[in-house]
């Protein structure tokens, strides 16, 4: 029996800082000391606190070590595992305050979270199906296929009121029912694991940390609607996720949990992987189907619902990874339990990828209805370097920027939409006073222009014109008229585009214009970028802090700095190319941007 | 710049590749899987290989080009021995990823999408590698480098030179 479990994070973040090597070395040392009988070392999925990785948690006490290095392994083994002395210098800073050691579940970052979709992430070894099964995995599937009718399965999902986590929040049970009621010789289930949203990685973490929960849910959906084939459409950019899915499918097949005659019934269900190839628009349901069919991933004109005519013209259910991850646990713990979390109209939780200018960047899962302030300041720990919060962007390129005065709104589908943003897939990027909102709008339009599939003119041409206009403004060549143009284009593109990409492309512009119009005006009227981001509008300036060391003058590539030794230097702003070298090399911090 | 595909040197690989196509031919929508495999095997999609695919799968070359050019992951020119991708996702962008990319371009003397003449390096930009917690992020082959500052770029590249 293993009484101590050492969990080493194997998520992408920690992996990149040698998490896997740390696990190997730990296991080796544990064996060397003859402790392997009662100490088990496991590589898990992401713990969520990627910022402080590589991370290790030791159970049963829940001791949380962060920023662990290979050199630290010996000490952890000899001090902690052998002698039972916690290695204080390696403790995560918030779990060791005023001489008191707090276990992992009592630190602020985790205290306000409720882990439903991420329930197994960071707890089990994703490459070992037995660990999933030990935590009641595949019980929901067993119950569904052996004890419930198709309608009963659908009713359960319907009454749970689970809403899709891939963006629009469409009720999952209702969608399944449509496909169930439509008769056809063949039906399909697709898991949308494309996650093209820049700044989001929750689907990746679920696939990497708990792939079986997704497979199990897909099979339940297959049973409910009467499909025998499932596809996971996953980004090729996620090699670890692809690998773990392959392993998981293999193991589930070996155990007879996928394949023919599941649980001795006549229900058959198989799952295959299909790799995406780097096109954001392929996350859109119909485009994704085109791509699986081996074509350019362009959205279809929707004459029919995909739950009637989807992949190869057959009824198809497409759900997001996180949506699926919620399903098995709803069967295990019941509808009432699920509905007791979150709000009435948005029950359950939502996973966010919290990034940008926030201290604890990482993955967080919160009950719906928690406020933005709670997420950013409590769980996220606030803004680093004593900077001021400016905005939070939710929903990626289809979403918007929310200013400080709305930080206390509840996070659910409706409240975010009211502010002109959306929940989207769950990217949440925090911006501080150094980020220029016009530049952020430009950044998203640049993304849209690159990713538009080109099928419809408003999206293809309109976004391009918007981008050019925004570029002109950030270069200081904009006029007030340009702002009007942006507004009218936004309206047209939103109503005249075929798919969600075009329909929402203007959102970042609309929301920044609404909440940060003064920044646009500063750019066009005063030719000034208030946050100091837009290069062309900046001037470098040497203050009286200058000690006259001449370093800047010697390094300036266009020799536009003059001054005597030990005297204050001056920049000829006419000639300056704004490369920033002087600021980088100045030992006295005398060069500023304004 | 022209890059020549060496048919003779790739004979063995082409043989294996044809076996892969044979196995997947019957699958619906096999083209994407075949293109992924080709890119894995040959590092890019030379026109000689696209011809093979066209013949074996009986899909017109024009249609194959249509698909290849639609997806950013497929490349018609060889990638460098070391493939650098700089993340320009939102989380990385707000933390200064553009400056990292500028620095990589400056160091290697090529721009995004390009390959150095000695084929040692190529640069691409990607949108979110799912490591946003470490933003800004750069990946060389499979190695992820996070929390980067422009001044760290040279040191990272030197490891692969
Ligand atoms: C341009 C575009 C990109 C999308 N990308 C994704 C994606 O990466 N992942 C995802 O699950 N849904 C994405 N969606 C939403 C899907 O079309 C679809 O609504 C969703 O997968 C349905 O699953 P759900 O009901 O479980 O949310 C995208 C939509 C659009 C318009
Ligand atoms: S709105 Fe844009 S992305 Fe969508 S189908 Fe039209 S052109 Fe393509
Ligand atoms: S920003 Fe560059 S060009 Fe301008 S003064 Fe400084 S070093 Fe010279
Ligand atoms: S490097 Fe800084 S301190 Fe030295 S001369 Fe230039 S501005 Fe003055
Ligand atoms: S990758 Fe380790 S905590 Fe997220
Ligand atoms: S935005 Fe760069 S890794 Fe996600």
Short mmCIF file of C-alpha atoms in Angstrom, two decimals, chain A residues 7 13 56 114 121 123 169 194 198 228 271 308 322 345 372 412 416 437 484 494 528 549 565:
data_model
loop_
_atom_site.label_atom_id
_atom_site.label_comp_id
_atom_site.label_asym_id
_atom_site.label_seq_id
_atom_site.Cartn_x
_atom_site.Cartn_y
_atom_site.Cartn_z
CA UNK A 7 2.44 14.31 -7.55
CA UNK A 13 4.10 24.74 -18.37
CA UNK A 56 5.02 19.21 -6.73
CA UNK A 114 -14.61 24.48 -7.35
CA UNK A 121 -6.47 17.10 -13.37
CA UNK A 123 -4.61 14.19 -9.21
CA UNK A 169 -23.65 28.39 -24.11
CA UNK A 194 -9.46 22.74 -31.74
CA UNK A 198 -5.37 32.75 -28.58
CA UNK A 228 -21.35 4.34 -33.08
CA UNK A 271 -13.29 6.96 -31.29
CA UNK A 308 -29.77 16.70 -38.53
CA UNK A 322 -14.95 21.02 -21.24
CA UNK A 345 -29.49 29.98 -15.51
CA UNK A 372 -14.38 39.22 -12.10
CA UNK A 412 -22.10 34.03 -16.34
CA UNK A 416 -20.85 39.15 -19.85
CA UNK A 437 -6.47 49.55 -25.97
CA UNK A 484 -16.80 56.82 -37.53
CA UNK A 494 -21.57 41.93 -37.72
CA UNK A 528 -0.36 60.67 -28.31
CA UNK A 549 28.39 58.28 -19.02
CA UNK A 565 31.20 63.47 -20.66
#
